[in-house]
Coordinates of C-alpha atoms and ligand atoms in Angstrom, one line a residue:
M10 CA 19.3 129.0 87.0
K11 CA 21.3 129.4 83.9
I12 CA 25.1 128.7 83.9
L13 CA 27.2 129.7 80.9
V14 CA 30.7 128.3 80.5
I15 CA 33.0 130.2 78.3
N16 CA 35.8 127.7 77.4
G17 CA 38.7 129.8 76.4
S18 CA 41.1 127.0 75.8
P19 CA 42.2 126.6 72.1
K20 CA 42.1 122.8 72.8
G21 CA 38.2 122.9 73.0
D22 CA 36.9 119.8 74.9
R23 CA 40.4 118.4 75.3
S24 CA 41.2 121.3 77.7
N25 CA 42.8 120.3 81.1
T26 CA 41.0 123.2 82.7
L27 CA 37.6 122.0 81.4
Q28 CA 38.1 118.9 83.6
L29 CA 38.1 121.2 86.6
T30 CA 35.2 123.2 85.3
N31 CA 33.1 120.1 84.7
A32 CA 33.9 118.8 88.2
F33 CA 32.8 122.2 89.6
L34 CA 29.6 122.0 87.6
E35 CA 29.0 118.4 88.9
G36 CA 29.3 119.8 92.4
I37 CA 26.8 122.6 91.7
C38 CA 24.4 120.0 90.2
K39 CA 24.8 117.8 93.3
A40 CA 23.8 120.8 95.5
Q41 CA 20.9 121.7 93.2
Q42 CA 19.4 118.3 92.6
N43 CA 15.9 119.6 93.0
A44 CA 16.2 122.4 90.5
L45 CA 19.0 121.4 88.2
P46 CA 20.7 124.4 86.5
Q47 CA 20.6 124.8 82.7
I48 CA 24.2 124.6 81.6
E49 CA 25.6 125.7 78.3
T50 CA 29.3 125.5 77.3
L51 CA 30.7 127.6 74.5
H52 CA 34.0 126.4 73.1
I53 CA 35.3 129.7 71.7
S54 CA 38.0 128.0 69.7
Q55 CA 35.2 126.7 67.4
M56 CA 33.5 130.1 67.1
D57 CA 34.0 133.0 64.9
I58 CA 35.1 135.9 67.1
K59 CA 36.8 138.7 65.3
S60 CA 38.9 141.4 66.9
C61 CA 37.3 144.7 68.1
R62 CA 37.9 147.4 65.5
G63 CA 37.8 150.2 68.0
C64 CA 35.3 152.1 65.9
F65 CA 32.9 152.8 68.9
S66 CA 29.9 152.1 66.6
C67 CA 28.4 150.1 69.4
W68 CA 28.4 153.3 71.5
K69 CA 27.5 156.0 69.0
T70 CA 26.0 154.7 65.7
T71 CA 24.0 151.6 66.9
P72 CA 24.0 151.8 70.7
G73 CA 24.5 148.3 72.2
Q74 CA 25.0 146.7 68.8
C75 CA 28.4 145.8 67.3
M76 CA 28.8 146.3 63.6
I77 CA 30.9 143.2 63.1
K78 CA 28.8 140.2 62.0
D79 CA 30.1 137.1 63.7
D80 CA 29.3 134.8 66.7
M81 CA 29.8 137.6 69.2
S82 CA 26.2 138.8 69.1
F83 CA 25.1 135.3 70.1
I84 CA 27.7 135.2 72.9
L85 CA 26.6 138.6 74.3
E86 CA 23.0 137.3 74.4
K87 CA 24.2 134.3 76.3
L88 CA 26.2 136.4 78.7
L89 CA 23.2 138.6 79.4
G90 CA 20.9 135.6 80.0
A91 CA 23.2 133.7 82.3
D92 CA 22.9 133.9 86.1
I93 CA 26.4 132.5 86.5
T94 CA 29.3 132.8 84.0
I95 CA 32.2 130.5 84.4
W96 CA 35.3 131.6 82.5
S97 CA 37.4 128.4 82.0
F98 CA 40.8 129.0 80.4
P99 CA 44.5 128.2 80.5
L100 CA 47.0 130.8 81.6
Y101 CA 49.0 132.1 78.7
Y102 CA 52.0 134.3 79.3
Y103 CA 50.7 135.1 82.8
S104 CA 47.4 136.3 81.3
L105 CA 44.4 135.2 79.2
P106 CA 44.7 133.3 75.9
G107 CA 44.4 135.8 73.0
M108 CA 41.0 134.6 71.8
L109 CA 39.5 135.1 75.2
K110 CA 40.9 138.6 75.4
M111 CA 39.3 139.3 72.0
L112 CA 36.0 138.1 73.4
I113 CA 36.4 140.3 76.4
D114 CA 37.2 143.4 74.2
R115 CA 34.0 142.7 72.2
Q116 CA 31.9 143.1 75.3
L117 CA 32.1 146.8 74.8
P118 CA 28.4 147.0 73.6
L119 CA 27.5 145.9 77.2
S120 CA 28.9 149.1 78.6
L121 CA 27.7 152.7 78.3
P122 CA 30.1 155.2 76.9
F123 CA 29.8 157.7 79.8
M124 CA 32.4 158.0 82.6
T125 CA 31.5 156.5 86.0
Q126 CA 31.7 159.2 88.6
N127 CA 34.6 158.9 91.0
A128 CA 35.6 155.4 89.9
D129 CA 39.2 154.5 90.9
G130 CA 41.2 154.9 87.7
G131 CA 38.0 155.5 85.6
S132 CA 35.4 153.1 84.2
H133 CA 32.2 152.9 82.2
P134 CA 28.8 152.0 83.7
A135 CA 27.0 148.8 82.6
R136 CA 24.3 149.2 79.9
Y137 CA 22.3 146.4 81.5
D138 CA 21.8 145.4 85.1
M139 CA 24.4 142.7 85.8
G140 CA 24.3 143.2 89.5
Q141 CA 22.8 139.8 90.4
K142 CA 25.0 137.8 88.1
K143 CA 27.9 135.7 89.5
T144 CA 31.3 135.2 87.9
V145 CA 33.7 132.3 88.4
L146 CA 37.2 132.0 86.9
I147 CA 38.6 128.5 86.6
S148 CA 42.1 128.2 85.2
T149 CA 45.0 125.8 85.1
C150 CA 48.6 126.8 84.4
G151 CA 51.7 124.9 83.5
F152 CA 54.0 126.0 86.3
Y153 CA 54.2 124.1 89.6
T154 CA 51.9 126.5 91.4
S155 CA 49.2 129.1 90.6
Q156 CA 50.6 131.4 93.3
A157 CA 52.2 134.6 91.9
N158 CA 51.2 133.7 88.4
Y159 CA 47.7 135.1 88.1
E160 CA 48.4 138.8 89.1
S161 CA 47.5 140.2 85.7
V162 CA 44.3 138.1 85.4
I163 CA 43.3 139.1 88.9
S164 CA 43.9 142.8 88.3
Q165 CA 42.0 142.7 85.1
F166 CA 38.9 141.0 86.7
D167 CA 39.1 143.2 89.7
K168 CA 38.5 146.1 87.3
I169 CA 35.9 144.3 85.3
C170 CA 33.8 142.7 88.1
G171 CA 34.9 144.6 91.1
K172 CA 37.3 143.3 93.8
G173 CA 35.8 140.4 95.7
N174 CA 32.8 140.2 93.3
Y175 CA 33.9 137.0 91.6
T176 CA 35.2 133.5 92.6
T177 CA 38.5 132.0 91.5
L178 CA 39.8 128.5 91.3
F179 CA 43.4 128.5 89.9
C180 CA 45.5 125.3 89.8
G181 CA 49.2 124.8 88.8
Q182 CA 50.6 121.6 87.2
G183 CA 47.6 121.7 84.8
E184 CA 49.2 119.4 82.2
L185 CA 49.0 116.5 84.7
F186 CA 45.3 116.3 84.2
D187 CA 46.1 114.8 80.8
I188 CA 48.2 112.0 82.1
P189 CA 46.3 108.8 82.9
E190 CA 49.3 107.4 84.9
L191 CA 48.7 110.2 87.5
S192 CA 44.9 109.9 87.6
D193 CA 44.9 108.8 91.3
R194 CA 46.2 112.2 92.3
T195 CA 44.3 114.3 89.7
Q196 CA 41.1 112.5 90.5
S197 CA 41.4 113.3 94.2
Y198 CA 42.0 117.0 93.2
L199 CA 38.9 116.9 91.0
A200 CA 36.9 115.5 93.9
L201 CA 37.9 118.6 95.9
V202 CA 36.8 120.8 93.0
R203 CA 33.5 119.0 93.0
Q204 CA 33.2 119.9 96.7
A205 CA 34.1 123.5 95.9
G206 CA 31.2 123.5 93.3
K207 CA 28.8 122.2 95.9
E208 CA 29.8 124.8 98.5
F209 CA 29.6 127.6 95.9
A210 CA 26.1 126.6 94.9
R211 CA 25.1 126.7 98.6
N212 CA 26.8 130.0 99.4
Q213 CA 30.6 130.2 98.8
I214 CA 33.6 128.0 98.7
S215 CA 34.6 127.4 102.3
S216 CA 38.0 128.7 103.5
Q217 CA 38.9 125.1 104.3
T218 CA 38.3 123.9 100.8
A219 CA 39.9 126.9 99.3
E220 CA 43.1 126.1 101.3
K221 CA 43.1 122.5 100.2
L222 CA 42.7 123.6 96.6
K223 CA 45.9 125.6 96.9
E224 CA 47.9 122.4 97.8
L225 CA 50.3 121.4 95.1
L226 CA 49.3 118.3 93.1
F227 CA 52.9 117.0 93.5
P228 CA 55.9 118.5 95.3
R229 CA 57.7 121.1 93.2
E230 CA 60.9 119.1 92.5
M231 CA 59.0 115.9 91.6
F232 CA 56.7 117.9 89.3
E233 CA 59.5 119.8 87.6
Q234 CA 61.5 116.6 87.0
M235 CA 58.4 114.9 85.6
A236 CA 57.6 118.0 83.4
D237 CA 61.2 118.3 82.1
A238 CA 61.2 114.6 81.2
S239 CA 57.8 114.7 79.4
W240 CA 58.7 116.6 76.3
G241 CA 60.4 113.7 74.6
V242 CA 63.4 115.9 73.6
T243 CA 66.8 116.4 75.2
K244 CA 68.1 119.8 76.2
N245 CA 70.0 119.9 72.9
G246 CA 66.7 119.6 71.1
E247 CA 67.3 116.0 69.9
K248 CA 64.3 113.6 69.9
Q249 CA 64.3 111.3 72.8
D250 CA 63.2 107.7 72.6
D251 CA 59.6 107.2 73.9
A252 CA 60.6 104.4 76.3
L253 CA 63.3 106.6 77.8
T254 CA 60.9 109.5 78.2
F255 CA 58.4 107.2 79.9
T256 CA 61.1 105.7 82.1
K257 CA 62.3 109.2 83.2
Q258 CA 58.8 110.2 84.0
M259 CA 58.3 107.1 86.1
A260 CA 61.5 107.7 87.9
A261 CA 60.5 111.3 88.6
L262 CA 57.7 110.1 90.8
Y263 CA 60.3 108.8 93.3
D264 CA 60.1 110.4 96.6
P265 CA 63.5 110.5 98.3
A266 CA 61.7 110.5 101.7
S267 CA 61.2 106.8 101.1
Y268 CA 64.9 106.2 101.0
K269 CA 65.8 103.4 103.4
G270 CA 69.6 103.6 103.6
N271 CA 70.7 101.9 100.4
D272 CA 70.3 102.8 96.8
I273 CA 67.8 100.7 94.9
V274 CA 68.9 99.7 91.4
F275 CA 66.6 98.2 88.9
D276 CA 66.5 97.7 85.2
M277 CA 63.6 98.0 82.8
D278 CA 64.1 95.6 80.0
Y279 CA 61.5 96.5 77.3
T280 CA 61.5 93.2 75.5
D281 CA 59.6 94.3 72.4
L282 CA 61.9 97.3 71.8
Q283 CA 65.2 95.6 72.8
K284 CA 65.9 98.6 75.0
Q285 CA 67.1 98.6 78.6
Y286 CA 67.3 101.4 81.1
R287 CA 68.5 101.5 84.6
I288 CA 66.7 103.4 87.4
I289 CA 68.7 104.2 90.5
L290 CA 66.7 105.4 93.5
G291 CA 69.2 107.3 95.6
K292 CA 69.2 109.3 98.8
K293 CA 68.5 112.6 97.1
E294 CA 67.1 111.8 93.8
S295 CA 66.3 109.2 91.1
T296 CA 68.4 108.8 88.0
V297 CA 67.9 107.0 84.7
T298 CA 70.9 105.7 82.9
E299 CA 71.9 103.5 80.0
E300 CA 75.1 102.5 81.8
F301 CA 74.9 99.1 83.5
T302 CA 77.8 98.9 85.9
G303 CA 77.2 96.0 88.4
K304 CA 74.1 94.0 88.7
A305 CA 70.6 95.4 89.4
Q306 CA 68.7 94.1 92.4
T307 CA 65.7 93.6 90.1
I308 CA 65.2 93.3 86.4
I309 CA 61.7 93.7 84.9
H310 CA 61.4 92.1 81.5
T311 CA 58.3 93.5 79.9
P312 CA 56.9 94.7 76.6
F313 CA 56.8 98.5 76.7
H314 CA 53.0 98.7 76.1
V315 CA 52.3 96.3 79.0
W316 CA 54.2 98.4 81.5
K317 CA 52.6 101.6 80.2
S318 CA 49.1 100.1 80.7
I319 CA 50.0 99.0 84.2
A320 CA 51.3 102.5 85.0
A321 CA 48.1 104.0 83.6
N322 CA 46.0 101.6 85.8
E323 CA 44.5 100.2 82.6
I324 CA 45.5 96.7 83.7
E325 CA 46.3 95.3 87.1
G326 CA 50.0 94.7 87.7
S327 CA 49.8 91.4 89.8
K328 CA 47.3 89.8 87.4
T329 CA 49.5 90.7 84.5
L330 CA 52.4 89.1 86.2
M331 CA 50.5 85.9 86.9
D332 CA 49.4 85.9 83.2
H333 CA 53.2 86.0 82.4
L334 CA 52.8 89.2 80.4
Y335 CA 56.0 90.4 82.1
T336 CA 58.6 88.7 84.3
V337 CA 60.7 89.7 87.3
E338 CA 64.3 88.6 87.8
G339 CA 66.1 89.1 91.1
D340 CA 64.7 90.6 94.3
F341 CA 60.9 90.5 94.2
D342 CA 60.4 92.8 97.2
L343 CA 60.8 95.8 95.0
M344 CA 57.7 94.7 93.1
L345 CA 55.8 94.2 96.3
Y346 CA 56.7 97.6 97.6
R347 CA 56.8 99.4 94.2
K348 CA 54.1 101.8 95.2
D349 CA 56.2 103.0 98.2
Y350 CA 58.8 104.2 95.8
L351 CA 57.2 105.0 92.4
Ligands
FMN410 C1 51.3 129.8 74.5 C2 51.3 129.2 75.9 C3 51.6 130.1 76.9 C4 51.6 129.6 78.2 N1 51.9 130.4 79.3 C5 51.9 130.0 80.5 C6 52.3 130.8 81.6 O1 52.6 132.0 81.5 N2 52.3 130.3 82.9 C7 52.0 129.0 83.1 O2 52.1 128.5 84.3 N3 51.7 128.1 82.1 C8 51.6 128.6 80.8 N4 51.2 127.8 79.8 C9 50.8 126.4 80.1 C10 49.2 126.3 80.2 O3 48.6 127.2 81.0 C11 48.9 124.9 80.7 O4 49.4 123.9 79.9 C12 47.4 124.7 80.9 O5 47.1 123.6 81.8 C13 46.6 124.3 79.6 O6 45.3 124.3 79.9 P1 44.2 123.8 78.8 O7 44.4 122.4 78.5 O8 42.9 124.0 79.5 O9 44.3 124.7 77.6 C14 51.2 128.2 78.5 C15 50.9 127.4 77.4 C16 50.9 127.9 76.1 C17 50.6 127.0 75.0

C-alpha cells in the first residue's frame, strides 16, 4: 500500500499539522505491522509549482500532459500511484493555503474535458480510474475550534471527491502543538490521532474516536487568553518583554474552577533579569500586574531560563529546588499544589 502525504504548510517539516499527520501515519503503521505501507511526504513549500495558465493544453493539445515544466508532473505521477493521499495543511482564511490551491488547480490533466451527465452543478469525469483510492484531509487552524471554520474546504472536497468519499481530521488551537510547555495536553491529543490512524487502517475512524477528536484542547477562554498573550506585543503594537509574555501565558492556564474562596497572590522574581511580576489568581480570572500592593503569599526567586525549562518539563521542578536553582519565599503550599492552579 502506498501513502502519499501532500504537506501544504509553508512551514515544511515545522508544520503543526504535520505532527497530527505523522501521528495518524504511526497509527496506520501500527495496524499494518505485517505489511507496512510505503509512505512518501512531499513538502510542497520546497517544490516548484507554478500557477495554472488556463490554456487547456492538457485537454486539447497534449491530452493528460501539462505544458508547464515544473515539479507538478512528478506530483501527478505520485498522486496516480498512491492508494491513500493525505492532504496535510493549515487553514488559511477559512480555506486552503494558496500554494495548495495552485497544486489542486494543476490537477486538471487528471480530468477529461467532457461534461459529466447529470452531475449536480456540473463536473468533469476522471481521466484515470481513481475509484479505489482513499483521501484524507488533516488540518489545524488557529481559532479555538475547527467547528464552523472548514465550510469552504468541505464544500470544495465534497465536489472534488464526492460527499462522504473522504475522511477528515480538523483540529483547532493548532499553534499549541508548537509549545513544549503544553506538551502534556498536545501529546494526549496526538495519542488520539494515532488511535484514529489505527482505526482508519482497519476500516474507518470510529464515531467514539471522532467525537473525542472534536474536544477542545483547552477551554475557549483559557486558550484565547493564552493566544492573546503569546504574540509578545501589546494591543498598541508595542513590543512586550519576553518574561512578561511568558508570565501572562503561564497565568492564562489558570482554571477559575480551582478557586478555593481566597485570591492567591504570588510574585515571580526573575533574578537574572531583575524583573518582577505579580500573578493574582482570582474567582473569575487570573491577572498579571507590575503593581505590588501588599505582600504576596509566595515569592519565587528564579532565573528566567530555569523557570521556562521547568514549565517545558525539560527539568524537574522539585529537583531544581533542591539544587537551589530557584528559591521560594513565603507559603510553600502554593508550590506543592501548583499543578492544581497552573
Ligand atoms: C495567512 C494565515 C491565515 C490564517 N487563517 C486562518 C483562519 O482563517 N482560521 C484559523 O482558524 N486559523 C488561521 N490561521 C492559523 C493557522 O491555520 C494555524 O496557525 C495552523 O495551526 C498552522 O498550521 P501549520 O503549522 O501546519 O502551518 C492562519 C494563519 C496564517 C499565517
